Amino acid sequence: MPSRLLISEELPQVAWHDDFIPSSSIFCWTSSVVDLLCSFLMWSKSILFNAFLASAVISAPSGFPSSGNGLWYTKPGVIWSRDWLPVGNGFLAAMTPGGSVQETLQLNIESLWSGGPFQDPTYNGGNKQPNEQMAMATAMQQYRSGIFTSPTGNIDNVETLATDPGAYGSYIGAGYLVATLNVTGTVSNYARWLDLDQSIARVTWNQAGSAFTRETFCSHPTEACTHHVSASKGTLPPLTFAFSSALENGLPTPNITCLDSDTIRIRGTASTPGMLYEILGRVRIKGGKVACLSLPVPTGFPPNATAVVTGASEAWISWVGGTEFNQDAGDVAHGFFFKGPDPHAAVLALLSGSLSTASYTTLRNQHFADVQKAFGAFKLDLGQQPDLSTSTDALIEAYQIDTGNPYLELLMFNYGRYLLGSSARGTLPANLQGKWALDTGTPWSGDYHSNINIQMNYWSAEMSNLDVMKPLFTYFEKNWAPRGAYTAQVLYNISRGWVTHNEMNIFGHTGMKAFGNSAEWANYPESAVWMMLHVWDHFDYTNDVAWWKAQGWPLLKGVASFHLDKLIPDRRFNDGTLIVSPCNSPEQAPITLGCAHAQQLIWQLFNAVEKGFSASGDEDTAFLEEVRAKRNAMDKGLRIGSWGQLQEWKVDQDAPNDTHRHLSHLIGLYPGYAIANYEANLQGDLTLVNGSRATYTKAQVIDATTVSLIHRGNGTGPDADSGWEKMWRAACWAQLKNSSKFYHELTFGIFENFGANLFSLYDPFDVVPIIQIDANLGLPGAVLNAILQAPDVPTLAAPLVITLLPALPTQWATGSMKGARTRGGITIDLQWAGGKPTRALMRVDPSVVPRPVQIVFGDTVVASFTTKAGLTKTLTSF
Ligand SMILES: *[C@@H]1O[C@H](CO)[C@@H](O)[C@H](O)[C@H]1NC(C)=O
Ligand SMILES: *[C@@H]1O[C@H](CO)[C@@H](O)[C@H](O)[C@H]1NC(C)=O
Ligand SMILES: *[C@@H]1O[C@H](CO)[C@@H](O)[C@H](O)[C@H]1NC(C)=O
Ligand SMILES: *[C@@H]1O[C@H](CO)[C@@H](O)[C@H](O)[C@H]1NC(C)=O
Ligand SMILES: *[C@@H]1O[C@H](CO)[C@@H](O)[C@H](O)[C@H]1NC(C)=O
Ligand SMILES: *[C@@H]1O[C@H](CO)[C@@H](O)[C@H](O)[C@H]1NC(C)=O
Ligand SMILES: *[C@@H]1O[C@H](CO)[C@@H](O)[C@H](O)[C@H]1NC(C)=O
Ligand SMILES: *[C@@H]1O[C@H](CO)[C@@H](O)[C@H](O)[C@H]1NC(C)=O
């Protein structure tokens, strides 16, 4: 992900929040002269602390999970990105500050985007025109020969190939729902929290002699979100539900009307002109009455309305929302228009049924049951002691690098799964901010940056048994593949398969998205190759043959077909290998040949094709043979350079002081396997060193990788300091079985890059920081990689090596994991104590392809077996 131009200059060069003085920075000397000064400093620190926490309440609110599985606070949130709490069901999302008298819920609808064909009917996915195909093919030839003949192996631009992004658009906020109680008096006993067992946000407080409760959740089965208000005293004060677009910066003012006596209807567009959306909010009450009223507006202004509740003992509003975006209309047959019907009928249909008839308790219980089903198959325990006397903002403020806090780490692990499950279960995948975006200028459009960020979002999904992958794959199939085939043709003169580049929206943006000479971002035709490894992994974990035949295999075949034609003979080194050129290592400047990242990824993709061929039912053996031949002939992207590093490019030009945020050439360490499971006989024999072939040993490749990882630094380059860099480094150190470096990077990331609401922040020191969800969702992946590893293997004949506790930090010496999944359809329950496994239970799915498995702890193979359907194995000695 970007250090992008627009943001990086804004990063202040301070090392810590101005309003916080860490204890360690106050030194108390023993001299009596300075004692006074010292106590003054300690005193002011405690004042700051108290002002910051305002902690009259020092225990978790009543009703907070006794396991500690939630986030709680003693004050309402102020800053959206840092304090507010997220809820979502994939289709809709909302952020709550936890207001008392007035709650302002900020809303999202997953497909609400400005731009695209809705704003500009000529929008073509950032592509060239058909008549430019020959010019592009010629330019490509020139760039290639420029690289082959250049003394450095580099050229300085590929500008001709890139295209202005045009109406690329942005994921945007959908307005605010404002729920106001007509009550006055001092608010006391205030608390707000997010319960991660139940996926529900709550606010409680006392006022005017009554104890109030607000609850907010988004339910997946109903595709609705619900906000409920109740009070301990019989009757609620008058309560209004209104909608505000004024609070959502840049959102065109919608028409707000009464659909009927208890339903507010909001109809607007994302931009002008732009995509149409509709939100319906139905108010339900117990006792009393509800009336939807039109509000006076100046002549010529769009109508406004509000729902007023009086005399009720409780009231709730359930809202549903949709747009006219239709992913099924993103292909040639539909002119890539992505346009469906007016959303009114569909959202109205959602409102019928339980949202209009069931009691609040029934609705809530339906949600709780769904949450249990979605998240409950997997459970991790790090031996943590829940701390119910420290609010979450104080927990993260007190957090220290290397010392850590297993309770907070487990909480953030669960929160990562919560955020993924709450944003990825709709019809579109989780974007750069999950599904939570404010206003209309979402950083980097809240899009799908596919050179680490979207991949990282899904790191934990398979192993922690979250059923969230299908919308991602359908997005590839319907949004990327159709226009990606056009891009393959006009940009690359390749008539089979499809290609995408670095950044994708929801309107089939597949061209090289340029801003000036920006090859480091634009020139990344391997994005879909990386994503196809997620497609392959899903099959490898589940053995879901029907899905593989229908969706998985066609996706892989399309991307592999394109790259079969795109690989070219290396006419610089003339070593008989096939390479990519021109290539960029993601977000790095040199435009060159044989980028290690691309070569490793394509090699892994071709292996996946071979492994998945027989299950696909495809009889195209010519394709399989071509994949095999080109895979064998291609450069494998593993080369040890002049200072012992793993080269990032085929030309040895790595700078030892390059602390770039991406670890692109280490892709085969994590999340890939080209390094982690290196096999000399498959990958080594084509490496040309000083004119002769060399075959590295696995130890040499791992050593070079370690050298590169060390030199890449800890994820605080001059260009960016974001959380995802540290999560990637943590996962890589875990893969190298280095628990102290793993824990250092993990704790450094938690220390540096997360807000009071535990959201991962791109620029944590800014007053109004940017959310970037990748580190939140990557954290569980990195944590899992320290506890259980089973990286992919090049052939199904190679044993699947499952390593238990490969990089367990001493802080997690005792713990357990239940329901973890690995490749090969295996479910594992694991218990450990004193840093060693005490019990491992393996259960093989009822339907699997038998394969050899080794269970490893330390350097020892503790068990070997071949999987078969329904096999169960228990290990108790290690
Ligand atoms: C474009 O592709 C066609 C068909 O493969 C080929 O004949 C032609 O030489 C290519 N053009 C260029 C300039 O590479
Ligand atoms: C709130 O209630 C008071 C007392 O009943 C009433 O006078 C006032 O108009 C109400 N305010 C609003 C905004 O409804
Ligand atoms: C509609 O009325 C509500 C409540 O008075 C107000 O907050 C909102 O700004 C109004 N209109 C729009 C378009 O937001
Ligand atoms: C809002 O209402 C006006 C007046 O009826 C209408 O012209 C306009 O199309 C409506 N806007 C939307 C988004 O429905
Ligand atoms: C790395 O070192 C080179 C040569 O000393 C220097 O020119 C360059 O600016 C350094 N780069 C960084 C990122 O520090
Ligand atoms: C390649 O050859 C150069 C010059 O003879 C030598 O300095 C270098 O060590 C050689 N590299 C390897 C990896 O053998
Ligand atoms: C991160 O790396 C920088 C540069 O080497 C160093 O100054 C800093 O102390 C490191 N911080 C941590 C927490 O590792
Ligand atoms: C972990 O990596 C650090 C830095 O390379 C090294 O000093 C340490 O020895 C490694 N620890 C293990 C257990 O390999």
mmCIF file of C-alpha atoms in Angstrom, residues 46-278:
data_model
loop_
_atom_site.group_PDB
_atom_site.id
_atom_site.type_symbol
_atom_site.label_atom_id
_atom_site.label_comp_id
_atom_site.label_asym_id
_atom_site.label_seq_id
_atom_site.Cartn_x
_atom_site.Cartn_y
_atom_site.Cartn_z
ATOM 1 C CA SER A 46 -1.437 11.765 36.229
ATOM 2 C CA ILE A 47 -3.515 14.856 35.530
ATOM 3 C CA LEU A 48 -3.060 14.248 31.822
ATOM 4 C CA PHE A 49 -3.941 10.641 32.320
ATOM 5 C CA ASN A 50 -7.049 11.482 34.271
ATOM 6 C CA ALA A 51 -8.075 14.154 31.827
ATOM 7 C CA PHE A 52 -7.556 11.687 29.043
ATOM 8 C CA LEU A 53 -9.453 8.848 30.640
ATOM 9 C CA ALA A 54 -11.811 10.831 32.844
ATOM 10 C CA SER A 55 -12.036 7.582 34.663
ATOM 11 C CA ALA A 56 -14.510 7.931 37.467
ATOM 12 C CA VAL A 57 -15.671 4.456 36.434
ATOM 13 C CA ILE A 58 -12.858 1.987 36.865
ATOM 14 C CA SER A 59 -14.515 -1.270 36.036
ATOM 15 C CA ALA A 60 -16.036 -2.637 32.881
ATOM 16 C CA PRO A 61 -19.742 -1.838 32.538
ATOM 17 C CA SER A 62 -22.260 -4.293 33.852
ATOM 18 C CA GLY A 63 -23.119 -6.610 30.978
ATOM 19 C CA PHE A 64 -19.603 -6.498 29.536
ATOM 20 C CA PRO A 65 -18.370 -10.047 28.738
ATOM 21 C CA SER A 66 -16.601 -11.504 31.777
ATOM 22 C CA SER A 67 -14.086 -13.079 29.380
ATOM 23 C CA GLY A 68 -13.051 -9.530 28.536
ATOM 24 C CA ASN A 69 -13.985 -10.057 24.885
ATOM 25 C CA GLY A 70 -14.950 -6.518 24.031
ATOM 26 C CA LEU A 71 -13.896 -2.871 23.911
ATOM 27 C CA TRP A 72 -15.152 -0.408 26.551
ATOM 28 C CA TYR A 73 -14.869 3.297 27.317
ATOM 29 C CA THR A 74 -16.032 5.789 29.883
ATOM 30 C CA LYS A 75 -16.582 8.697 27.485
ATOM 31 C CA PRO A 76 -18.332 9.084 24.147
ATOM 32 C CA GLY A 77 -16.073 8.993 21.092
ATOM 33 C CA VAL A 78 -14.831 12.227 19.569
ATOM 34 C CA ILE A 79 -12.754 11.409 16.497
ATOM 35 C CA TRP A 80 -14.473 9.136 13.991
ATOM 36 C CA SER A 81 -11.432 7.112 12.954
ATOM 37 C CA ARG A 82 -9.880 6.846 16.414
ATOM 38 C CA ASP A 83 -12.749 6.637 18.875
ATOM 39 C CA TRP A 84 -15.988 5.549 17.229
ATOM 40 C CA LEU A 85 -16.925 1.873 17.198
ATOM 41 C CA PRO A 86 -17.755 -0.168 14.091
ATOM 42 C CA VAL A 87 -20.679 -2.508 13.440
ATOM 43 C CA GLY A 88 -21.538 -4.162 10.147
ATOM 44 C CA ASN A 89 -22.983 -7.139 8.319
ATOM 45 C CA GLY A 90 -21.098 -6.847 5.026
ATOM 46 C CA PHE A 91 -24.029 -5.219 3.235
ATOM 47 C CA LEU A 92 -24.256 -2.252 5.573
ATOM 48 C CA ALA A 93 -21.932 -0.745 8.129
ATOM 49 C CA ALA A 94 -22.186 1.935 10.795
ATOM 50 C CA MET A 95 -19.919 3.780 13.197
ATOM 51 C CA THR A 96 -21.167 4.810 16.611
ATOM 52 C CA PRO A 97 -19.651 7.476 18.872
ATOM 53 C CA GLY A 98 -21.867 6.221 21.714
ATOM 54 C CA GLY A 99 -23.962 9.345 22.164
ATOM 55 C CA SER A 100 -26.324 9.610 25.124
ATOM 56 C CA VAL A 101 -29.021 12.278 24.605
ATOM 57 C CA GLN A 102 -28.178 12.244 20.928
ATOM 58 C CA GLU A 103 -26.639 9.382 18.994
ATOM 59 C CA THR A 104 -25.218 10.125 15.540
ATOM 60 C CA LEU A 105 -24.730 6.866 13.675
ATOM 61 C CA GLN A 106 -22.634 7.276 10.545
ATOM 62 C CA LEU A 107 -23.800 4.901 7.813
ATOM 63 C CA ASN A 108 -22.329 2.949 4.924
ATOM 64 C CA ILE A 109 -23.815 0.905 2.085
ATOM 65 C CA GLU A 110 -21.221 -1.459 0.619
ATOM 66 C CA SER A 111 -21.724 -0.562 -3.045
ATOM 67 C CA LEU A 112 -22.161 3.205 -2.614
ATOM 68 C CA TRP A 113 -19.435 4.636 -4.812
ATOM 69 C CA SER A 114 -19.083 7.886 -6.649
ATOM 70 C CA GLY A 115 -17.680 7.739 -10.183
ATOM 71 C CA GLY A 116 -17.806 4.922 -12.708
ATOM 72 C CA PRO A 117 -20.354 4.770 -15.531
ATOM 73 C CA PHE A 118 -22.905 6.356 -13.176
ATOM 74 C CA GLN A 119 -20.929 9.592 -13.236
ATOM 75 C CA ASP A 120 -19.371 9.278 -16.690
ATOM 76 C CA PRO A 121 -21.096 7.055 -19.282
ATOM 77 C CA THR A 122 -17.835 6.878 -21.265
ATOM 78 C CA TYR A 123 -15.939 5.389 -18.316
ATOM 79 C CA ASN A 124 -14.047 2.326 -19.583
ATOM 80 C CA GLY A 125 -12.154 0.993 -16.594
ATOM 81 C CA GLY A 126 -9.118 3.194 -17.147
ATOM 82 C CA ASN A 127 -8.297 1.425 -20.416
ATOM 83 C CA LYS A 128 -6.925 2.275 -23.822
ATOM 84 C CA GLN A 129 -9.223 2.565 -26.832
ATOM 85 C CA PRO A 130 -9.485 -0.464 -29.149
ATOM 86 C CA ASN A 131 -7.677 1.390 -31.937
ATOM 87 C CA GLU A 132 -4.648 1.864 -29.679
ATOM 88 C CA GLN A 133 -3.866 -1.843 -29.513
ATOM 89 C CA MET A 134 -1.120 -1.864 -32.139
ATOM 90 C CA ALA A 135 0.468 1.293 -30.734
ATOM 91 C CA MET A 136 0.571 -0.368 -27.314
ATOM 92 C CA ALA A 137 2.076 -3.561 -28.711
ATOM 93 C CA THR A 138 4.765 -1.514 -30.400
ATOM 94 C CA ALA A 139 5.429 0.527 -27.256
ATOM 95 C CA MET A 140 5.696 -2.683 -25.255
ATOM 96 C CA GLN A 141 8.294 -4.035 -27.676
ATOM 97 C CA GLN A 142 10.262 -0.813 -27.371
ATOM 98 C CA TYR A 143 10.163 -0.835 -23.578
ATOM 99 C CA ARG A 144 11.323 -4.436 -23.574
ATOM 100 C CA SER A 145 14.222 -3.885 -25.906
ATOM 101 C CA GLY A 146 15.107 -0.753 -23.929
ATOM 102 C CA ILE A 147 15.402 -2.894 -20.815
ATOM 103 C CA PHE A 148 17.396 -5.617 -22.568
ATOM 104 C CA THR A 149 19.925 -3.140 -23.916
ATOM 105 C CA SER A 150 20.078 -0.664 -21.036
ATOM 106 C CA PRO A 151 23.366 -0.769 -19.110
ATOM 107 C CA THR A 152 21.452 -0.870 -15.820
ATOM 108 C CA GLY A 153 18.669 -3.171 -16.929
ATOM 109 C CA ASN A 154 16.242 -0.374 -16.093
ATOM 110 C CA ILE A 155 14.225 2.155 -18.039
ATOM 111 C CA ASP A 156 12.713 5.275 -16.551
ATOM 112 C CA ASN A 157 9.081 5.096 -17.613
ATOM 113 C CA VAL A 158 6.281 3.114 -19.231
ATOM 114 C CA GLU A 159 4.057 6.146 -19.483
ATOM 115 C CA THR A 160 2.605 5.249 -22.877
ATOM 116 C CA LEU A 161 0.944 2.173 -21.358
ATOM 117 C CA ALA A 162 -0.754 3.991 -18.496
ATOM 118 C CA THR A 163 -4.134 5.670 -18.618
ATOM 119 C CA ASP A 164 -5.701 8.556 -16.774
ATOM 120 C CA PRO A 165 -7.960 7.045 -14.097
ATOM 121 C CA GLY A 166 -10.928 9.134 -15.287
ATOM 122 C CA ALA A 167 -14.105 8.613 -13.265
ATOM 123 C CA TYR A 168 -12.430 6.052 -10.986
ATOM 124 C CA GLY A 169 -14.668 7.237 -8.136
ATOM 125 C CA SER A 170 -14.556 6.469 -4.445
ATOM 126 C CA TYR A 171 -16.297 4.434 -1.806
ATOM 127 C CA ILE A 172 -18.213 7.014 0.260
ATOM 128 C CA GLY A 173 -20.256 7.531 3.420
ATOM 129 C CA ALA A 174 -24.046 7.273 3.216
ATOM 130 C CA GLY A 175 -25.133 9.922 5.747
ATOM 131 C CA TYR A 176 -26.031 9.865 9.415
ATOM 132 C CA LEU A 177 -28.930 8.511 11.367
ATOM 133 C CA VAL A 178 -29.546 10.853 14.294
ATOM 134 C CA ALA A 179 -31.535 9.506 17.252
ATOM 135 C CA THR A 180 -32.366 12.218 19.778
ATOM 136 C CA LEU A 181 -34.028 11.855 23.175
ATOM 137 C CA ASN A 182 -35.842 14.842 24.557
ATOM 138 C CA VAL A 183 -34.289 14.631 27.986
ATOM 139 C CA THR A 184 -32.220 17.055 30.035
ATOM 140 C CA GLY A 185 -30.139 16.817 33.184
ATOM 141 C CA THR A 186 -26.686 15.629 34.083
ATOM 142 C CA VAL A 187 -25.453 12.453 32.463
ATOM 143 C CA SER A 188 -23.795 10.109 34.953
ATOM 144 C CA ASN A 189 -22.543 6.554 35.103
ATOM 145 C CA TYR A 190 -21.785 6.685 31.393
ATOM 146 C CA ALA A 191 -20.248 3.682 29.581
ATOM 147 C CA ARG A 192 -20.090 2.467 26.010
ATOM 148 C CA TRP A 193 -18.751 -0.798 24.669
ATOM 149 C CA LEU A 194 -18.557 -3.213 21.792
ATOM 150 C CA ASP A 195 -19.362 -6.771 22.780
ATOM 151 C CA LEU A 196 -17.369 -9.087 20.503
ATOM 152 C CA ASP A 197 -19.179 -12.222 21.679
ATOM 153 C CA GLN A 198 -22.476 -10.777 20.462
ATOM 154 C CA SER A 199 -21.323 -8.266 17.807
ATOM 155 C CA ILE A 200 -23.343 -5.480 19.375
ATOM 156 C CA ALA A 201 -22.477 -1.935 20.517
ATOM 157 C CA ARG A 202 -24.042 -0.591 23.705
ATOM 158 C CA VAL A 203 -24.274 2.717 25.564
ATOM 159 C CA THR A 204 -25.595 3.058 29.108
ATOM 160 C CA TRP A 205 -26.013 6.121 31.305
ATOM 161 C CA ASN A 206 -28.177 7.634 34.007
ATOM 162 C CA GLN A 207 -30.127 10.839 33.497
ATOM 163 C CA ALA A 208 -33.256 12.436 34.874
ATOM 164 C CA GLY A 209 -33.772 9.584 37.315
ATOM 165 C CA SER A 210 -33.678 6.897 34.677
ATOM 166 C CA ALA A 211 -31.075 4.418 33.405
ATOM 167 C CA PHE A 212 -30.888 4.503 29.605
ATOM 168 C CA THR A 213 -29.545 1.897 27.191
ATOM 169 C CA ARG A 214 -28.825 2.197 23.490
ATOM 170 C CA GLU A 215 -27.938 -0.879 21.440
ATOM 171 C CA THR A 216 -26.735 -1.014 17.821
ATOM 172 C CA PHE A 217 -26.068 -4.056 15.673
ATOM 173 C CA CYS A 218 -26.111 -5.073 12.020
ATOM 174 C CA SER A 219 -27.598 -8.481 11.398
ATOM 175 C CA HIS A 220 -26.502 -10.637 8.497
ATOM 176 C CA PRO A 221 -29.672 -12.724 8.125
ATOM 177 C CA THR A 222 -31.909 -9.651 7.781
ATOM 178 C CA GLU A 223 -29.299 -7.528 5.934
ATOM 179 C CA ALA A 224 -30.440 -4.708 8.234
ATOM 180 C CA CYS A 225 -28.965 -2.661 11.053
ATOM 181 C CA THR A 226 -30.947 -1.876 14.171
ATOM 182 C CA HIS A 227 -30.660 0.822 16.815
ATOM 183 C CA HIS A 228 -32.687 0.319 20.000
ATOM 184 C CA VAL A 229 -33.368 2.714 22.878
ATOM 185 C CA SER A 230 -34.789 1.797 26.275
ATOM 186 C CA ALA A 231 -34.969 3.225 29.775
ATOM 187 C CA SER A 232 -35.413 1.739 33.215
ATOM 188 C CA LYS A 233 -38.305 4.102 33.964
ATOM 189 C CA GLY A 234 -41.535 3.004 32.321
ATOM 190 C CA THR A 235 -41.801 5.498 29.475
ATOM 191 C CA LEU A 236 -39.101 6.915 27.213
ATOM 192 C CA PRO A 237 -38.889 10.669 26.754
ATOM 193 C CA PRO A 238 -39.960 11.763 23.272
ATOM 194 C CA LEU A 239 -37.499 10.360 20.744
ATOM 195 C CA THR A 240 -36.832 11.384 17.132
ATOM 196 C CA PHE A 241 -35.081 9.520 14.330
ATOM 197 C CA ALA A 242 -33.814 11.802 11.574
ATOM 198 C CA PHE A 243 -31.365 11.472 8.710
ATOM 199 C CA SER A 244 -28.618 13.975 8.005
ATOM 200 C CA SER A 245 -26.588 14.248 4.839
ATOM 201 C CA ALA A 246 -25.292 17.598 6.011
ATOM 202 C CA LEU A 247 -22.938 15.848 8.434
ATOM 203 C CA GLU A 248 -21.487 13.692 5.630
ATOM 204 C CA ASN A 249 -19.109 16.010 3.878
ATOM 205 C CA GLY A 250 -19.704 16.128 0.116
ATOM 206 C CA LEU A 251 -22.754 13.875 -0.037
ATOM 207 C CA PRO A 252 -25.438 15.434 -2.271
ATOM 208 C CA THR A 253 -28.600 16.244 -0.294
ATOM 209 C CA PRO A 254 -31.101 13.405 -0.768
ATOM 210 C CA ASN A 255 -34.887 13.475 -0.707
ATOM 211 C CA ILE A 256 -36.054 12.432 2.765
ATOM 212 C CA THR A 257 -39.712 11.553 2.919
ATOM 213 C CA CYS A 258 -42.203 9.416 4.832
ATOM 214 C CA LEU A 259 -42.822 6.087 3.126
ATOM 215 C CA ASP A 260 -45.598 5.447 5.615
ATOM 216 C CA SER A 261 -46.420 6.469 9.164
ATOM 217 C CA ASP A 262 -43.430 4.660 10.693
ATOM 218 C CA THR A 263 -40.879 4.563 7.869
ATOM 219 C CA ILE A 264 -38.398 7.208 6.708
ATOM 220 C CA ARG A 265 -37.288 6.970 3.128
ATOM 221 C CA ILE A 266 -33.975 8.413 1.923
ATOM 222 C CA ARG A 267 -33.260 8.591 -1.798
ATOM 223 C CA GLY A 268 -30.157 10.224 -3.154
ATOM 224 C CA THR A 269 -27.205 9.901 -5.438
ATOM 225 C CA ALA A 270 -23.551 9.294 -4.581
ATOM 226 C CA SER A 271 -22.372 12.138 -6.798
ATOM 227 C CA THR A 272 -23.988 14.499 -9.298
ATOM 228 C CA PRO A 273 -24.695 12.771 -11.585
ATOM 229 C CA GLY A 274 -24.130 9.490 -9.845
ATOM 230 C CA MET A 275 -25.285 6.181 -8.481
ATOM 231 C CA LEU A 276 -28.778 6.100 -6.976
ATOM 232 C CA TYR A 277 -29.210 4.736 -3.454
ATOM 233 C CA GLU A 278 -32.119 4.257 -1.096
#
